[in-house]
Amino acid sequence: MLGTHDLGLFILTGLLLNVMPGPDSLLIMARSAAHGFRAGSAAALGIGAGTCVHVLAAALGLSALLSASAAAFTVVKLLGAAYLVYLGLSMLLKRRNRPAATGSESSPAAAVSPPVAPATPRAIFMQGFLTNVLNPKVALFFLAFVPQFISADAPSKALAFIFLGAIFNFNGMLWCHLLAWMGAVTGAQVRNRRWSEPLARWLNRGLGALFLTFGVRLALSDAR
């Protein structure tokens, strides 16, 4: 179909690759557990938009330029690593919202430190988009993986690439939204428990540490 072959194998392999955990999955789970399914869906859609950019770039040959240029790869890699480190630090240092005190229980500290507003769906979408699009290894993955399923005599290799990339992204969005639903259900179950606040705080710190780890590993990696 459209100059492709072994489409069933491509779909199965793509699903298995999507299930593998990484920064994208962690971001979806964190946002949906903290703010509900809508927030997780916004992160997933941002990741999907980033994947579209990688697919189009690879189809148009831009990813090949990224692969061939050590300087371009390093710049994008360091930008992506810096953003992951920023996300990790923001999660580690974020202060949990506290309900406003009333009457005699109020304090000057509470009056001076208003609660931080939760991230908007648009901001969460951009987090997902940047986490994905600033990772040059995603671009190189598409460049290495997708052409294996394009026939040598395909009438338009770019169109075949976009077709396979769209299938991969669609399946990825199904998995990502399943993650968002699972995160939202889990978050709703523990949110009103007595121990939910310290648990959320430590989970946030753990996820922040993981994002820091991903960022440092990306910055120190040199395989292309």
C-alpha positions as MATLAB code, in Angstrom:
seq = 'MLGTHDLGLFILTGLLLNVMPGPDSLLIMARSAAHGFRAGSAAALGIGAGTCVHVLAAALGLSALLSASAAAFTVVKLLGAAYLVYLGLSMLLKRRNRPAATGSESSPAAAVSPPVAPATPRAIFMQGFLTNVLNPKVALFFLAFVPQFISADAPSKALAFIFLGAIFNFNGMLWCHLLAWMGAVTGAQVRNRRWSEPLARWLNRGLGALFLTFGVRLALSDAR';
ca = [
       0.000    0.000    0.000;
       1.504    3.343   -1.136;
       4.819    1.612   -1.753;
       5.101   -0.037    1.672;
       5.531   -3.677    2.660;
       5.100   -5.820    5.790;
       2.556   -3.357    7.152;
       1.361   -5.762    9.869;
       4.909   -6.219   11.162;
       5.402   -2.447   11.117;
       2.249   -1.879   13.198;
       3.177   -4.582   15.713;
       6.750   -3.337   16.073;
       5.539    0.254   16.390;
       3.126   -0.689   19.165;
       5.881   -2.463   21.079;
       8.171    0.539   20.677;
       5.452    2.913   21.881;
       4.945    0.850   25.038;
       8.600    1.277   26.050;
       8.812    3.861   28.878;
      10.556    7.172   28.358;
      10.235   10.921   29.055;
       7.034   11.175   26.998;
       5.251    8.432   28.968;
       6.411    9.859   32.283;
       5.143   13.319   31.390;
       1.697   11.986   30.451;
       1.411    9.919   33.633;
       2.571   12.791   35.837;
       0.195   15.355   34.346;
      -2.851   13.060   34.280;
      -2.277   11.822   37.838;
      -1.949   15.379   39.134;
      -4.583   17.185   37.042;
      -6.828   14.545   35.456;
      -7.374   13.008   32.027;
      -7.665   16.339   30.202;
      -4.157   17.327   31.280;
      -2.763   13.926   30.303;
      -4.508   14.173   26.941;
      -3.011   17.636   26.375;
       0.478   16.220   27.035;
      -0.224   13.283   24.700;
      -1.441   15.571   21.901;
       1.655   17.738   22.306;
       3.833   14.633   21.979;
       1.845   13.602   18.903;
       2.405   17.043   17.362;
       6.134   16.677   18.009;
       6.092   13.273   16.329;
       4.405   14.832   13.280;
       7.290   17.301   13.049;
       9.831   14.452   13.158;
       7.953   12.445   10.526;
       7.700   15.390    8.131;
      11.337   16.338    8.742;
      12.491   12.800    8.003;
      10.291   12.568    4.896;
      11.702   15.843    3.583;
      15.304   14.855    4.318;
      15.899   17.274    7.207;
      16.626   14.440    9.608;
      19.292   13.185    7.211;
      20.968   16.580    7.460;
      20.750   16.368   11.247;
      22.356   12.939   11.138;
      25.136   14.122    8.824;
      25.969   17.297   10.741;
      27.655   16.725   14.092;
      27.240   20.401   14.999;
      23.495   20.462   14.257;
      22.960   17.226   16.163;
      24.863   18.565   19.177;
      22.899   21.821   19.246;
      19.510   20.063   19.127;
      20.690   17.445   21.623;
      21.815   20.074   24.134;
      18.570   22.029   23.713;
      16.576   18.887   24.389;
      18.749   17.957   27.366;
      18.420   21.457   28.810;
      14.644   21.314   28.527;
      14.468   17.912   30.229;
      16.686   19.208   33.032;
      14.441   22.273   33.337;
      11.358   20.044   33.599;
      13.071   17.894   36.198;
      14.134   20.853   38.316;
      10.699   22.467   38.091;
       9.112   19.247   39.377;
      11.684   18.855   42.135;
      11.354   22.441   43.327;
       7.604   22.922   42.843;
       5.745   23.754   46.028;
       2.502   21.915   46.590;
      -0.679   24.009   46.727;
      -2.136   24.342   50.202;
      -5.708   25.282   51.007;
      -6.100   28.803   52.294;
      -6.371   29.006   56.078;
      -9.203   30.931   57.733;
      -9.814   32.653   61.033;
      -7.294   32.099   63.765;
      -5.488   29.438   61.720;
      -4.334   31.967   59.132;
      -0.746   33.099   59.222;
       1.335   35.871   57.610;
       3.215   33.226   55.632;
      -0.031   31.955   54.137;
      -1.035   35.476   53.173;
       2.320   36.190   51.554;
       2.532   32.877   49.627;
      -0.541   32.460   47.413;
      -1.156   29.011   45.901;
       0.421   28.372   42.522;
      -2.144   27.979   39.722;
      -2.045   24.608   37.946;
      -0.613   24.477   34.441;
      -3.096   25.182   31.660;
      -3.823   22.564   28.952;
      -1.984   24.788   26.472;
       1.121   24.903   28.675;
       0.989   21.128   29.176;
       0.580   20.655   25.407;
       3.736   22.705   24.833;
       5.598   20.671   27.451;
       4.738   17.480   25.579;
       5.602   19.059   22.217;
       9.005   20.360   23.326;
       9.912   17.179   25.201;
       9.425   15.229   21.970;
      10.525   17.633   19.253;
      13.793   18.629   20.981;
      14.976   15.023   21.205;
      17.150   14.439   18.103;
      17.205   10.694   18.724;
      13.495   10.553   17.885;
      14.283   12.052   14.471;
      17.086    9.553   13.903;
      14.830    6.715   15.037;
      12.317    7.494   12.294;
      15.129    7.851    9.787;
      16.472    4.384   10.681;
      13.233    2.488   11.359;
      10.610    3.601    8.831;
      12.607    3.155    5.569;
      12.903   -0.583    6.297;
       9.193   -0.877    5.425;
       9.282    1.198    2.217;
       9.618   -0.676   -1.075;
      12.583    0.147   -3.273;
      10.220    0.764   -6.200;
       7.775    2.964   -4.261;
       6.378    5.688   -6.557;
       6.873    8.311   -3.825;
       9.126    7.400   -0.929;
       8.258   10.639    0.898;
       4.530    9.846    0.706;
       5.157    6.282    1.880;
       7.222    7.652    4.778;
       4.456   10.054    5.823;
       1.875    7.252    5.537;
       3.873    4.950    7.841;
       4.661    7.811   10.200;
       0.967    8.663   10.468;
       0.159    5.038   11.357;
       2.915    4.980   13.972;
       1.718    8.257   15.472;
      -1.942    7.168   15.508;
      -1.080    3.980   17.387;
       1.123    5.997   19.694;
      -1.748    8.349   20.485;
      -3.964    5.393   21.399;
      -1.323    4.179   23.850;
      -0.635    7.665   25.196;
      -4.319    8.294   25.903;
      -4.567    4.921   27.616;
      -1.680    6.062   29.831;
      -3.513    9.344   30.469;
      -6.668    7.463   31.486;
      -4.752    5.116   33.791;
      -2.916    8.036   35.367;
      -6.156    9.972   35.874;
      -7.915    6.984   37.462;
      -4.985    6.312   39.786;
      -4.710    9.979   40.723;
      -8.442   10.229   41.472;
      -8.308    7.154   43.708;
      -5.520    8.479   45.924;
      -6.188   12.221   45.762;
      -8.515   12.402   48.784;
      -6.632    9.915   50.938;
      -4.867   11.047   54.059;
      -1.470   10.128   52.700;
      -2.106   11.475   49.193;
      -0.301   14.789   49.768;
       3.071   13.339   50.880;
       2.757   10.589   48.271;
       2.149   13.134   45.502;
       5.078   15.204   46.742;
       7.494   12.272   46.688;
       6.206   10.996   43.348;
       6.707   14.470   41.894;
      10.260   14.513   43.214;
      10.893   11.029   41.848;
       9.624   12.005   38.405;
      11.681   15.187   38.543;
      14.787   13.121   39.306;
      13.990   10.834   36.364;
      13.650   13.809   34.007;
      16.977   15.115   35.280;
      18.501   11.705   34.598;
      17.071   11.614   31.065;
      18.399   15.127   30.426;
      21.896   14.346   31.661;
      22.013   11.072   29.717;
      20.919   12.863   26.545;
      23.524   15.587   27.040;
      26.330   13.077   27.592;
      25.327   10.714   24.766;
      27.338   10.799   21.557;
      25.808    7.936   19.566;
      24.057    9.069   16.389;
];
